[in-house]
Amino acid sequence: MKNKNLFAVIRSAFPTDLSATAIESSDSATGATLRLYSWHDIDEQTARIANLLLSLALPEGSRVAVQTEKSVEALMLYLAVLRAGYVYLPLNTAYQAGEIEYFIGNAEPAVVVCSPKSLAWMQPIADAAKVRRVFTLDDSGGGSLIDAAAQQSSVHSIALKEADDLAAILYTSGTTGRSKGAMLTHNNLLSNALTLKDYWGWSSKDVLIHALPIFHVHGLFVASHCALLSGAKMIWFSKFDPNSVLTRMPEATVFMGVPTLYVRLLADARLNQGACKNMRLFVAGSAPLLIETFNEWRERTGHTILERYGMSETAMLTSNPYTPEQGERRGGTVGFPLPGVSVRVSDDQGGMRPEGEIGGIEVNGPNVFAGYWRMPEKNTEEFTADGWFKTGDVGKIDERGYVVIVGRSKDLIISGGYNVYPAEIEGYINDMPGVAESAVIGVPHPDFGEAGVAVVVAKAGTSLDAAVILSTLKTSIANFKVPKRVFIVADLPRNAMGKVQKNLLRQEHAKLFV
Ligand code: MCA
Ligand code: AMP
């Protein structure tokens, strides 16, 4: 049997000269090179970590949950989990103990890897969930994980996997209830990565600036997989900073970012054609790219950003064309369905919308996930009877075949590329003393694209303090989920059915930040 382990394919794409630099870890503030990692280093370190995991005699399909700062070692940990045949579960570094408790309880990982600074609260959560081992990994790539791996052999045979075996679980919030774990198989990830590598013209000559977090599809899968499968070098930043990115940009050929990164780079006077002299591709996604940003980028740099569209459940679905022969890159669109991916627009009544008409976007393809972890009822709800996944995005396919996203049927705010689910934040606010009800909405924001705003009603006879609501939220949820403003009001606007009219609130606060 041919090994369908994604890592086996990544390993076979390593260049013949393993001493070449694969990753140049660089200082996020200055851009200076901190450390070079060769392909050999990746091979050896992933083997050691994989052997460490094997030494724990974990059951087949065990999950390895990881909440650590971004480092090259953290990427190696991801690759080692694939290599050993286990299931990788990345967690946003901003999540606090209460949020993590849910993920660990729900996913029941066998191993947890966390930052040393989180160990004091992580250990009891892990113990309660019967996690077998907790390791630490710090932001400079040290910790008990790396110490234990150093005792292991650097020889390891990549675990045999079938195409449909699970490779990763990515939690994605729900419009109601708690987060759902999207189960991605080796073939989901591999098929998508190979398609992107070809479609976007990757080669071993490329140099990628990697400045995105590695707990989401964009940074972990799209960016890393393309570079690793091409034998291309990555300039690696643990955090995005326009200064360091612009310092290193003249050496790079590819950059990937959420729209906020492009907005922040445009605000730096050093962004010009000279800075982009070796660049061949700028990719944007995870949130809508404003046409103003698209146009300004073209004027300043001479490059046209390629916007693409994807989801945690599906990895990448559509892309604007790479070559002029395929077509022009059209701002305000997310391009064509990628090879092998099918996109249709439904009327939500079982019928399909004709070309140019707006409806619910449904997708199908080898990249579409295997379902939600231990939530069969969600699979029934979110897949159609004929097996298409309902994205919750609303859009159309125009007369030239470009997919245009016009909105979302799911109540979701995308802020700086992170998803914030109003229902979750409203739940926290509604539990506070004196709160009768609340509505959280997204409004335009010049930096984050959208920002959360909470509108809160007090219980009769009580008064509320917006500052207290904000500070209470800050102690319990990830910082990016905390609304940027809180308004205390007498009541929320409702329609005849009694449903809160969030559209009216969005209109009222539309000019808050712009
Ligand atoms: C930080 N803050 C935010 C956000 N990030 N507020 C709202 N939205 C955000 N995204 C706030 C913090 O709460 C904090 O506020 C203050 O900004 C400074 O925090 P810090 O962490 O220092 O911020 P930063 O380093 O400037 O981060 C901004 C960022 C980051 C670089 C834009 O958010 C980022 O890396 N975003 C990329 C997300 C991403 O990779 N998404 C891909 C998802 P306070 O001081 O008040 O606490 S994958 C996906 O969506 C699909 C599949 C796809 O298509 O790719
Ligand atoms: P996530 O749950 O983090 O995977 O986020 C997926 C969602 O991000 C999609 O369902 C879209 O709503 C949104 N998204 C991703 N890329 C784009 C894009 N280029 N334009 C508009 N929305 C996007």
GROMACS .gro file of C-alpha atoms and ligand atoms in nm, residues 211-213 216-219 239-240 258 260-261 264 285-287 308-312 316 415-419 448 474 479-480 484, ligand 1:
model
   87
  211ALA     CA    1   0.394   3.599   0.936
  212LEU     CA    2   0.057   3.438   1.015
  213PRO     CA    3  -0.035   3.240   1.325
  216HIS     CA    4  -0.553   2.822   1.167
  217VAL     CA    5  -0.586   2.696   0.811
  218HIS     CA    6  -0.423   3.003   0.654
  219GLY     CA    7  -0.088   2.996   0.833
  239LYS     CA    8   0.431   3.765   1.498
  240PHE     CA    9   0.330   4.002   1.217
  258VAL     CA   10  -0.542   3.841   0.601
  260THR     CA   11  -0.556   4.356   0.806
  261LEU     CA   12  -0.195   4.271   0.722
  264ARG     CA   13  -0.106   4.775   0.794
  285GLY     CA   14  -0.798   3.566   0.233
  286SER     CA   15  -0.981   3.465   0.553
  287ALA     CA   16  -1.195   3.780   0.534
  308ARG     CA   17  -0.896   3.338  -0.245
  309TYR     CA   18  -1.169   3.192  -0.025
  310GLY     CA   19  -1.176   2.902   0.217
  311MET     CA   20  -1.293   2.767   0.549
  312SER     CA   21  -1.164   2.556   0.836
  316MET     CA   22  -0.927   2.646   0.009
  415SER     CA   23  -1.224   4.064   1.287
  416GLY     CA   24  -0.866   4.084   1.164
  417GLY     CA   25  -0.909   3.734   1.018
  418TYR     CA   26  -1.035   3.581   1.343
  419ASN     CA   27  -1.392   3.457   1.372
  448PHE     CA   28  -0.971   4.484   1.154
  474LYS     CA   29  -1.127   4.045   2.926
  479ASN     CA   30  -0.883   3.921   2.376
  480PHE     CA   31  -0.977   3.944   2.007
  484LYS     CA   32  -1.433   4.716   2.109
  515MCA     C1   33  -0.558   4.150   1.801
  515MCA     N1   34  -0.657   4.226   1.853
  515MCA     C2   35  -0.767   4.209   1.782
  515MCA     C3   36  -0.732   4.118   1.681
  515MCA     N2   37  -0.602   4.084   1.697
  515MCA     N3   38  -0.891   4.261   1.792
  515MCA     C4   39  -0.981   4.222   1.703
  515MCA     N4   40  -0.954   4.135   1.602
  515MCA     C5   41  -0.831   4.082   1.590
  515MCA     N5   42  -0.802   3.996   1.493
  515MCA     C6   43  -0.649   4.317   1.968
  515MCA     C7   44  -0.616   4.244   2.095
  515MCA     O1   45  -0.735   4.203   2.154
  515MCA     C8   46  -0.543   4.349   2.174
  515MCA     O2   47  -0.639   4.431   2.235
  515MCA     C9   48  -0.472   4.431   2.068
  515MCA     O3   49  -0.541   4.406   1.945
  515MCA    C10   50  -0.325   4.392   2.052
  515MCA     O4   51  -0.315   4.251   2.044
  515MCA     P1   52  -0.200   4.181   1.960
  515MCA     O5   53  -0.215   4.032   1.972
  515MCA     O6   54  -0.068   4.243   1.995
  515MCA     O7   55  -0.242   4.223   1.814
  515MCA     P2   56  -0.166   4.215   1.680
  515MCA     O8   57  -0.038   4.139   1.694
  515MCA     O9   58  -0.160   4.352   1.623
  515MCA    O10   59  -0.264   4.122   1.594
  515MCA    C11   60  -0.338   4.165   1.489
  515MCA    C12   61  -0.325   4.064   1.376
  515MCA    C13   62  -0.377   3.928   1.429
  515MCA    C14   63  -0.181   4.051   1.332
  515MCA    C15   64  -0.410   4.112   1.260
  515MCA    O11   65  -0.512   3.941   1.469
  515MCA    C16   66  -0.361   3.818   1.329
  515MCA    O12   67  -0.255   3.756   1.316
  515MCA     N6   68  -0.468   3.788   1.253
  515MCA    C17   69  -0.462   3.679   1.154
  515MCA    C18   70  -0.564   3.576   1.186
  515MCA    C19   71  -0.553   3.458   1.091
  515MCA    O13   72  -0.447   3.405   1.062
  515MCA     N7   73  -0.667   3.415   1.040
  515MCA    C20   74  -0.675   3.301   0.950
  515MCA    C21   75  -0.790   3.212   0.988
  515MCA     P3   76  -0.631   4.466   2.390
  515MCA    O14   77  -0.497   4.530   2.408
  515MCA    O15   78  -0.747   4.558   2.410
  515MCA    O16   79  -0.645   4.335   2.459
  515MCA     S1   80  -0.805   3.079   0.872
  515MCA    C22   81  -0.947   3.117   0.792
  515MCA    O17   82  -1.013   3.209   0.827
  515MCA    C23   83  -0.991   3.051   0.667
  515MCA    C24   84  -0.984   2.908   0.659
  515MCA    C25   85  -0.918   3.112   0.549
  515MCA    O18   86  -0.988   3.137   0.449
  515MCA    O19   87  -0.798   3.135   0.560
   0.00000   0.00000   0.00000
